Amino acid sequence: MTLRGSRFWALMSLFLIALPFALPSDYYLGIATHALVLAILALSLDILIGQGGMTSLGHAVYLGLPAYAAAWTMQNANWPPELAIPFAIAMGTAVSALFAVLSLRARGLGFLMITLALGQVMWGAAYRWVGLTGGDNGIRIPVRPPVLGIDISSVRSFYVVVALALMVALVCIWHLERSPFGACLRGTKDQPKRMNMLGHDVWSIRFLAFVFAGFWGSIAGVLYVFDYLYVSPSSLSLPQSAEALLMVVLGGAGTLTGPVVGAIIITVIKTVVSSYVDRWYSLLGLTFIIVVSVMPRGLVPGLKAWFAPKEGGAR
Amino acid sequence: MQFWIIQTLNSLAMGGLLFLLSAGFSLIFGLMRIPNLAHGGLFMLGAYVGAMCMQWGVPFWLAAIAAGLAVGALGTVLEGGLLRRMAGNEQGQVLITLGISFIIADLCLLTWGGDPVPLDAPRMLRPPVFLAGFAFPGYRLAVLAFALIVALGLWLLLERTRLGAMIRAGVDDRLMARSVGIRVSRLFSAVFFLGAFLAGLGGVIGGPILSAYPGLDTDMLPLALVVVILGGVGSLPGALVGSFLVGIIYNFGTALFPDFAYVILFLPMVVMLVVKPSGLFGRVTR
């Protein structure tokens, strides 16, 4: 187990270090950066889905809201990034706590429906409250500001920031999964009644998981706005939430590698397809249908089962 | 005074439209246990198909029924072809309806373009109605009346017919309904057809008020979600009361605080979730 664990970390670090050297130009490294930012979002969503069994269709809130908060405070209030970033993360996390209280009134598909409705409310606010958000035009940041005196304006330097953030996210989420809290969370997914009987407070466990997911989603949101230097209502929209969910489901919920692989595949497909035809939504819908009906467990667990040594007996 | 009367009537007409949309949504959710996330897309598709029929010269009401039947048939095909194969995997089914909604939205954009397509109200209903010295837009009164007639029809179907009794049994306890010999999977098809039919019909009926435009689906779906959260899953009276509540809140919200229309919707939803998560008329605790 530990050997396999260390192999995962070695492969992941090697992959992230090799990527800037393997890719032919800054254009491709920029796409890789987009993919890794969304990988952090997908990992945060997988805390809810893979560990907690709570399928959220409103996770784009924690991408878009902190992105708006950071962009607005830096552009319209002239806050330094050192102040805007913690503020944006705190705001995203606080909203996740509020939305957790509301969504956790229901379970299963009721939860999904409430998270979707809350997400649409935030989208509607971003779209219609033009005075604050700039409406459909969004908020643009002219140049990527230096943070703590470090210049991150080039594609390469920003890639390093995102890759480091992804590693930290992976380590934190890995620790969460192995902690007693992670075990409790998986317990509430599989056997909420028994967990309750054993004296665990199921609601609090779910609440903490939701806020933790909101926190890491907010970090992805801040990286998102520093990456694109632009935020618009589409970052809060239902298709954005659905994309994040598809990344998790495609890669494989409940694994560390799955959401990262899913984020990379979806970003590559999206970039390639958008450069030829403008039919991304049809393809997104089709991918959903195919993934759900053909490999409901996702790529990573599916491939693992394929390559795993046959442990006697039929699977 | 005129403002309040007109806005109230607009709210009630909007409530009627929402009822056409969410009655089917609520019944499907109640029976099949899945929120059909393609329901907004079916509503939009209905509006577009109706507009297309009317461009060919088909009269309004006929176009509405044709659009309803076309969308209903599509719904039945989707249920039988995609959702049934995933029976038991409710989360997978929801994700499939989400995928379908994206495809419908994209194909509508491809077929009918990005500009709104207007739908004309039938000529008979266009002139305003004068009552007690006030002018009422005739078409909105007609929408309200039509929605109430549909509500009555649905109520009779559910409460007074054998099919309705089977649907109610399926909503209350699917396993028990199966074990007394009701073919619940056939009910799924029937309810999905009915829900999609009403959504497509509602799209055309709403056309003269809303017109058909890209994004109509994602504008309507959250309203249907809020209706069901307020009224309770699988309950017809819930869908009716919820629709009028949402219609009033949304319409007055848009008129008085245009920036916050969506956020104002969120308040009754929050109150309901805190006070009674199963909704006003919900029996199914989720």
PDB file of N, CA, C and O in Angstrom, chain A residues 6-60:
ATOM      1  N   SER A   6       3.549   5.798  -2.673  1.00  0.00           N
ATOM      2  CA  SER A   6       4.709   6.609  -3.056  1.00  0.00           C
ATOM      3  C   SER A   6       4.886   6.622  -4.568  1.00  0.00           C
ATOM      4  O   SER A   6       5.346   7.606  -5.144  1.00  0.00           O
ATOM      5  N   ARG A   7       4.490   5.530  -5.230  1.00  0.00           N
ATOM      6  CA  ARG A   7       4.578   5.522  -6.685  1.00  0.00           C
ATOM      7  C   ARG A   7       3.643   6.580  -7.278  1.00  0.00           C
ATOM      8  O   ARG A   7       4.000   7.284  -8.221  1.00  0.00           O
ATOM      9  N   PHE A   8       2.450   6.734  -6.680  1.00  0.00           N
ATOM     10  CA  PHE A   8       1.515   7.757  -7.161  1.00  0.00           C
ATOM     11  C   PHE A   8       2.130   9.140  -7.065  1.00  0.00           C
ATOM     12  O   PHE A   8       2.099   9.922  -8.022  1.00  0.00           O
ATOM     13  N   TRP A   9       2.742   9.443  -5.898  1.00  0.00           N
ATOM     14  CA  TRP A   9       3.309  10.784  -5.710  1.00  0.00           C
ATOM     15  C   TRP A   9       4.475  11.014  -6.660  1.00  0.00           C
ATOM     16  O   TRP A   9       4.608  12.098  -7.228  1.00  0.00           O
ATOM     17  N   ALA A  10       5.317   9.983  -6.849  1.00  0.00           N
ATOM     18  CA  ALA A  10       6.456  10.139  -7.742  1.00  0.00           C
ATOM     19  C   ALA A  10       5.973  10.392  -9.168  1.00  0.00           C
ATOM     20  O   ALA A  10       6.453  11.309  -9.849  1.00  0.00           O
ATOM     21  N   LEU A  11       4.984   9.616  -9.609  1.00  0.00           N
ATOM     22  CA  LEU A  11       4.480   9.774 -10.981  1.00  0.00           C
ATOM     23  C   LEU A  11       3.839  11.145 -11.171  1.00  0.00           C
ATOM     24  O   LEU A  11       4.062  11.814 -12.177  1.00  0.00           O
ATOM     25  N   MET A  12       3.049  11.561 -10.172  1.00  0.00           N
ATOM     26  CA  MET A  12       2.352  12.836 -10.293  1.00  0.00           C
ATOM     27  C   MET A  12       3.354  13.991 -10.343  1.00  0.00           C
ATOM     28  O   MET A  12       3.237  14.889 -11.195  1.00  0.00           O
ATOM     29  N   SER A  13       4.377  13.969  -9.457  1.00  0.00           N
ATOM     30  CA  SER A  13       5.360  15.068  -9.485  1.00  0.00           C
ATOM     31  C   SER A  13       6.144  15.054 -10.792  1.00  0.00           C
ATOM     32  O   SER A  13       6.382  16.100 -11.394  1.00  0.00           O
ATOM     33  N   LEU A  14       6.513  13.853 -11.233  1.00  0.00           N
ATOM     34  CA  LEU A  14       7.271  13.739 -12.483  1.00  0.00           C
ATOM     35  C   LEU A  14       6.462  14.316 -13.640  1.00  0.00           C
ATOM     36  O   LEU A  14       6.975  15.071 -14.471  1.00  0.00           O
ATOM     37  N   PHE A  15       5.167  13.962 -13.667  1.00  0.00           N
ATOM     38  CA  PHE A  15       4.282  14.442 -14.726  1.00  0.00           C
ATOM     39  C   PHE A  15       4.232  15.965 -14.730  1.00  0.00           C
ATOM     40  O   PHE A  15       4.391  16.611 -15.781  1.00  0.00           O
ATOM     41  N   LEU A  16       4.045  16.551 -13.521  1.00  0.00           N
ATOM     42  CA  LEU A  16       3.908  18.010 -13.447  1.00  0.00           C
ATOM     43  C   LEU A  16       5.224  18.709 -13.791  1.00  0.00           C
ATOM     44  O   LEU A  16       5.221  19.783 -14.384  1.00  0.00           O
ATOM     45  N   ILE A  17       6.370  18.081 -13.433  1.00  0.00           N
ATOM     46  CA  ILE A  17       7.662  18.702 -13.742  1.00  0.00           C
ATOM     47  C   ILE A  17       7.968  18.564 -15.233  1.00  0.00           C
ATOM     48  O   ILE A  17       8.461  19.493 -15.882  1.00  0.00           O
ATOM     49  N   ALA A  18       7.610  17.400 -15.810  1.00  0.00           N
ATOM     50  CA  ALA A  18       7.971  17.142 -17.203  1.00  0.00           C
ATOM     51  C   ALA A  18       7.106  17.948 -18.174  1.00  0.00           C
ATOM     52  O   ALA A  18       7.541  18.263 -19.281  1.00  0.00           O
ATOM     53  N   LEU A  19       5.891  18.272 -17.738  1.00  0.00           N
ATOM     54  CA  LEU A  19       4.928  18.888 -18.658  1.00  0.00           C
ATOM     55  C   LEU A  19       5.459  20.127 -19.383  1.00  0.00           C
ATOM     56  O   LEU A  19       5.363  20.203 -20.612  1.00  0.00           O
ATOM     57  N   PRO A  20       6.074  21.111 -18.674  1.00  0.00           N
ATOM     58  CA  PRO A  20       6.552  22.299 -19.405  1.00  0.00           C
ATOM     59  C   PRO A  20       7.643  21.971 -20.416  1.00  0.00           C
ATOM     60  O   PRO A  20       7.795  22.674 -21.418  1.00  0.00           O
ATOM     61  N   PHE A  21       8.403  20.894 -20.168  1.00  0.00           N
ATOM     62  CA  PHE A  21       9.466  20.547 -21.106  1.00  0.00           C
ATOM     63  C   PHE A  21       8.923  19.753 -22.283  1.00  0.00           C
ATOM     64  O   PHE A  21       9.446  19.831 -23.396  1.00  0.00           O
ATOM     65  N   ALA A  22       7.855  18.980 -22.021  1.00  0.00           N
ATOM     66  CA  ALA A  22       7.321  18.121 -23.077  1.00  0.00           C
ATOM     67  C   ALA A  22       6.468  18.911 -24.067  1.00  0.00           C
ATOM     68  O   ALA A  22       6.393  18.560 -25.240  1.00  0.00           O
ATOM     69  N   LEU A  23       5.822  19.988 -23.583  1.00  0.00           N
ATOM     70  CA  LEU A  23       4.908  20.704 -24.469  1.00  0.00           C
ATOM     71  C   LEU A  23       5.680  21.672 -25.373  1.00  0.00           C
ATOM     72  O   LEU A  23       6.598  22.347 -24.921  1.00  0.00           O
ATOM     73  N   PRO A  24       5.316  21.724 -26.680  1.00  0.00           N
ATOM     74  CA  PRO A  24       6.116  22.473 -27.643  1.00  0.00           C
ATOM     75  C   PRO A  24       6.116  23.985 -27.454  1.00  0.00           C
ATOM     76  O   PRO A  24       7.094  24.642 -27.791  1.00  0.00           O
ATOM     77  N   SER A  25       5.023  24.572 -26.947  1.00  0.00           N
ATOM     78  CA  SER A  25       5.035  26.037 -26.850  1.00  0.00           C
ATOM     79  C   SER A  25       4.208  26.507 -25.670  1.00  0.00           C
ATOM     80  O   SER A  25       3.504  25.718 -25.016  1.00  0.00           O
ATOM     81  N   ASP A  26       4.304  27.821 -25.409  1.00  0.00           N
ATOM     82  CA  ASP A  26       3.555  28.410 -24.306  1.00  0.00           C
ATOM     83  C   ASP A  26       2.053  28.265 -24.501  1.00  0.00           C
ATOM     84  O   ASP A  26       1.305  28.229 -23.531  1.00  0.00           O
ATOM     85  N   TYR A  27       1.620  28.175 -25.778  1.00  0.00           N
ATOM     86  CA  TYR A  27       0.188  28.018 -26.034  1.00  0.00           C
ATOM     87  C   TYR A  27      -0.324  26.738 -25.372  1.00  0.00           C
ATOM     88  O   TYR A  27      -1.333  26.746 -24.670  1.00  0.00           O
ATOM     89  N   TYR A  28       0.417  25.648 -25.593  1.00  0.00           N
ATOM     90  CA  TYR A  28      -0.018  24.367 -25.017  1.00  0.00           C
ATOM     91  C   TYR A  28       0.140  24.363 -23.509  1.00  0.00           C
ATOM     92  O   TYR A  28      -0.674  23.767 -22.791  1.00  0.00           O
ATOM     93  N   LEU A  29       1.191  25.038 -23.010  1.00  0.00           N
ATOM     94  CA  LEU A  29       1.365  25.095 -21.555  1.00  0.00           C
ATOM     95  C   LEU A  29       0.215  25.889 -20.925  1.00  0.00           C
ATOM     96  O   LEU A  29      -0.246  25.564 -19.832  1.00  0.00           O
ATOM     97  N   GLY A  30      -0.270  26.904 -21.653  1.00  0.00           N
ATOM     98  CA  GLY A  30      -1.432  27.654 -21.162  1.00  0.00           C
ATOM     99  C   GLY A  30      -2.652  26.758 -21.027  1.00  0.00           C
ATOM    100  O   GLY A  30      -3.375  26.816 -20.034  1.00  0.00           O
ATOM    101  N   ILE A  31      -2.865  25.900 -22.035  1.00  0.00           N
ATOM    102  CA  ILE A  31      -3.996  24.968 -21.962  1.00  0.00           C
ATOM    103  C   ILE A  31      -3.805  24.001 -20.800  1.00  0.00           C
ATOM    104  O   ILE A  31      -4.750  23.718 -20.050  1.00  0.00           O
ATOM    105  N   ALA A  32      -2.553  23.531 -20.610  1.00  0.00           N
ATOM    106  CA  ALA A  32      -2.276  22.631 -19.486  1.00  0.00           C
ATOM    107  C   ALA A  32      -2.596  23.331 -18.166  1.00  0.00           C
ATOM    108  O   ALA A  32      -3.168  22.716 -17.249  1.00  0.00           O
ATOM    109  N   THR A  33      -2.276  24.639 -18.086  1.00  0.00           N
ATOM    110  CA  THR A  33      -2.570  25.384 -16.858  1.00  0.00           C
ATOM    111  C   THR A  33      -4.075  25.446 -16.615  1.00  0.00           C
ATOM    112  O   THR A  33      -4.544  25.213 -15.500  1.00  0.00           O
ATOM    113  N   HIS A  34      -4.847  25.736 -17.699  1.00  0.00           N
ATOM    114  CA  HIS A  34      -6.310  25.745 -17.552  1.00  0.00           C
ATOM    115  C   HIS A  34      -6.780  24.399 -16.994  1.00  0.00           C
ATOM    116  O   HIS A  34      -7.612  24.334 -16.098  1.00  0.00           O
ATOM    117  N   ALA A  35      -6.230  23.311 -17.555  1.00  0.00           N
ATOM    118  CA  ALA A  35      -6.668  21.971 -17.157  1.00  0.00           C
ATOM    119  C   ALA A  35      -6.359  21.723 -15.688  1.00  0.00           C
ATOM    120  O   ALA A  35      -7.187  21.168 -14.958  1.00  0.00           O
ATOM    121  N   LEU A  36      -5.174  22.165 -15.230  1.00  0.00           N
ATOM    122  CA  LEU A  36      -4.803  21.885 -13.838  1.00  0.00           C
ATOM    123  C   LEU A  36      -5.635  22.712 -12.863  1.00  0.00           C
ATOM    124  O   LEU A  36      -5.956  22.249 -11.764  1.00  0.00           O
ATOM    125  N   VAL A  37      -5.990  23.953 -13.258  1.00  0.00           N
ATOM    126  CA  VAL A  37      -6.874  24.752 -12.395  1.00  0.00           C
ATOM    127  C   VAL A  37      -8.207  24.019 -12.212  1.00  0.00           C
ATOM    128  O   VAL A  37      -8.715  23.861 -11.099  1.00  0.00           O
ATOM    129  N   LEU A  38      -8.743  23.516 -13.338  1.00  0.00           N
ATOM    130  CA  LEU A  38     -10.015  22.808 -13.250  1.00  0.00           C
ATOM    131  C   LEU A  38      -9.848  21.472 -12.537  1.00  0.00           C
ATOM    132  O   LEU A  38     -10.800  20.960 -11.941  1.00  0.00           O
ATOM    133  N   ALA A  39      -8.624  20.905 -12.582  1.00  0.00           N
ATOM    134  CA  ALA A  39      -8.380  19.665 -11.845  1.00  0.00           C
ATOM    135  C   ALA A  39      -8.554  19.905 -10.347  1.00  0.00           C
ATOM    136  O   ALA A  39      -9.093  19.053  -9.634  1.00  0.00           O
ATOM    137  N   ILE A  40      -8.105  21.084  -9.870  1.00  0.00           N
ATOM    138  CA  ILE A  40      -8.293  21.393  -8.439  1.00  0.00           C
ATOM    139  C   ILE A  40      -9.784  21.505  -8.130  1.00  0.00           C
ATOM    140  O   ILE A  40     -10.268  20.986  -7.122  1.00  0.00           O
ATOM    141  N   LEU A  41     -10.536  22.143  -9.043  1.00  0.00           N
ATOM    142  CA  LEU A  41     -11.987  22.236  -8.840  1.00  0.00           C
ATOM    143  C   LEU A  41     -12.605  20.843  -8.801  1.00  0.00           C
ATOM    144  O   LEU A  41     -13.432  20.540  -7.930  1.00  0.00           O
ATOM    145  N   ALA A  42     -12.207  19.979  -9.746  1.00  0.00           N
ATOM    146  CA  ALA A  42     -12.774  18.635  -9.808  1.00  0.00           C
ATOM    147  C   ALA A  42     -12.410  17.846  -8.559  1.00  0.00           C
ATOM    148  O   ALA A  42     -13.240  17.112  -8.010  1.00  0.00           O
ATOM    149  N   LEU A  43     -11.161  18.008  -8.065  1.00  0.00           N
ATOM    150  CA  LEU A  43     -10.759  17.315  -6.833  1.00  0.00           C
ATOM    151  C   LEU A  43     -11.625  17.763  -5.665  1.00  0.00           C
ATOM    152  O   LEU A  43     -12.043  16.947  -4.833  1.00  0.00           O
ATOM    153  N   SER A  44     -11.904  19.088  -5.608  1.00  0.00           N
ATOM    154  CA  SER A  44     -12.711  19.577  -4.494  1.00  0.00           C
ATOM    155  C   SER A  44     -14.128  19.021  -4.584  1.00  0.00           C
ATOM    156  O   SER A  44     -14.720  18.658  -3.571  1.00  0.00           O
ATOM    157  N   LEU A  45     -14.647  18.922  -5.810  1.00  0.00           N
ATOM    158  CA  LEU A  45     -15.998  18.371  -5.963  1.00  0.00           C
ATOM    159  C   LEU A  45     -16.015  16.890  -5.600  1.00  0.00           C
ATOM    160  O   LEU A  45     -17.001  16.370  -5.070  1.00  0.00           O
ATOM    161  N   ASP A  46     -14.893  16.201  -5.866  1.00  0.00           N
ATOM    162  CA  ASP A  46     -14.843  14.766  -5.576  1.00  0.00           C
ATOM    163  C   ASP A  46     -14.850  14.479  -4.080  1.00  0.00           C
ATOM    164  O   ASP A  46     -15.204  13.378  -3.658  1.00  0.00           O
ATOM    165  N   ILE A  47     -14.460  15.471  -3.251  1.00  0.00           N
ATOM    166  CA  ILE A  47     -14.597  15.271  -1.802  1.00  0.00           C
ATOM    167  C   ILE A  47     -16.075  15.020  -1.498  1.00  0.00           C
ATOM    168  O   ILE A  47     -16.432  14.133  -0.720  1.00  0.00           O
ATOM    169  N   LEU A  48     -16.948  15.796  -2.146  1.00  0.00           N
ATOM    170  CA  LEU A  48     -18.382  15.626  -1.931  1.00  0.00           C
ATOM    171  C   LEU A  48     -18.886  14.329  -2.555  1.00  0.00           C
ATOM    172  O   LEU A  48     -19.606  13.562  -1.923  1.00  0.00           O
ATOM    173  N   ILE A  49     -18.506  14.086  -3.826  1.00  0.00           N
ATOM    174  CA  ILE A  49     -19.090  12.961  -4.559  1.00  0.00           C
ATOM    175  C   ILE A  49     -18.443  11.641  -4.147  1.00  0.00           C
ATOM    176  O   ILE A  49     -19.115  10.710  -3.711  1.00  0.00           O
ATOM    177  N   GLY A  50     -17.111  11.585  -4.299  1.00  0.00           N
ATOM    178  CA  GLY A  50     -16.426  10.314  -4.100  1.00  0.00           C
ATOM    179  C   GLY A  50     -16.387   9.895  -2.643  1.00  0.00           C
ATOM    180  O   GLY A  50     -16.566   8.716  -2.324  1.00  0.00           O
ATOM    181  N   GLN A  51     -16.132  10.842  -1.749  1.00  0.00           N
ATOM    182  CA  GLN A  51     -16.018  10.493  -0.342  1.00  0.00           C
ATOM    183  C   GLN A  51     -17.368  10.567   0.362  1.00  0.00           C
ATOM    184  O   GLN A  51     -17.685   9.713   1.179  1.00  0.00           O
ATOM    185  N   GLY A  52     -18.142  11.620   0.044  1.00  0.00           N
ATOM    186  CA  GLY A  52     -19.367  11.857   0.806  1.00  0.00           C
ATOM    187  C   GLY A  52     -20.637  11.367   0.144  1.00  0.00           C
ATOM    188  O   GLY A  52     -21.689  11.365   0.768  1.00  0.00           O
ATOM    189  N   GLY A  53     -20.537  10.964  -1.138  1.00  0.00           N
ATOM    190  CA  GLY A  53     -21.737  10.500  -1.832  1.00  0.00           C
ATOM    191  C   GLY A  53     -22.778  11.590  -2.037  1.00  0.00           C
ATOM    192  O   GLY A  53     -23.965  11.309  -2.134  1.00  0.00           O
ATOM    193  N   MET A  54     -22.330  12.861  -2.094  1.00  0.00           N
ATOM    194  CA  MET A  54     -23.282  13.959  -2.294  1.00  0.00           C
ATOM    195  C   MET A  54     -23.007  14.572  -3.665  1.00  0.00           C
ATOM    196  O   MET A  54     -21.985  15.234  -3.843  1.00  0.00           O
ATOM    197  N   THR A  55     -23.889  14.323  -4.632  1.00  0.00           N
ATOM    198  CA  THR A  55     -23.652  14.831  -5.975  1.00  0.00           C
ATOM    199  C   THR A  55     -24.186  16.240  -6.093  1.00  0.00           C
ATOM    200  O   THR A  55     -25.385  16.460  -6.025  1.00  0.00           O
ATOM    201  N   SER A  56     -23.274  17.184  -6.268  1.00  0.00           N
ATOM    202  CA  SER A  56     -23.660  18.586  -6.352  1.00  0.00           C
ATOM    203  C   SER A  56     -23.652  19.032  -7.806  1.00  0.00           C
ATOM    204  O   SER A  56     -22.735  18.709  -8.557  1.00  0.00           O
ATOM    205  N   LEU A  57     -24.687  19.771  -8.200  1.00  0.00           N
ATOM    206  CA  LEU A  57     -24.700  20.361  -9.542  1.00  0.00           C
ATOM    207  C   LEU A  57     -24.598  21.874  -9.448  1.00  0.00           C
ATOM    208  O   LEU A  57     -25.086  22.588 -10.303  1.00  0.00           O
ATOM    209  N   GLY A  58     -23.959  22.342  -8.386  1.00  0.00           N
ATOM    210  CA  GLY A  58     -23.806  23.785  -8.246  1.00  0.00           C
ATOM    211  C   GLY A  58     -22.399  24.149  -7.828  1.00  0.00           C
ATOM    212  O   GLY A  58     -22.172  25.189  -7.218  1.00  0.00           O
ATOM    213  N   HIS A  59     -21.443  23.289  -8.171  1.00  0.00           N
ATOM    214  CA  HIS A  59     -20.098  23.524  -7.643  1.00  0.00           C
ATOM    215  C   HIS A  59     -19.395  24.692  -8.330  1.00  0.00           C
ATOM    216  O   HIS A  59     -18.396  25.182  -7.813  1.00  0.00           O
ATOM    217  N   ALA A  60     -19.912  25.126  -9.483  1.00  0.00           N
ATOM    218  CA  ALA A  60     -19.300  26.268 -10.167  1.00  0.00           C
ATOM    219  C   ALA A  60     -19.394  27.533  -9.316  1.00  0.00           C
ATOM    220  O   ALA A  60     -18.623  28.469  -9.531  1.00  0.00           O
TER     221      ALA A  60
END
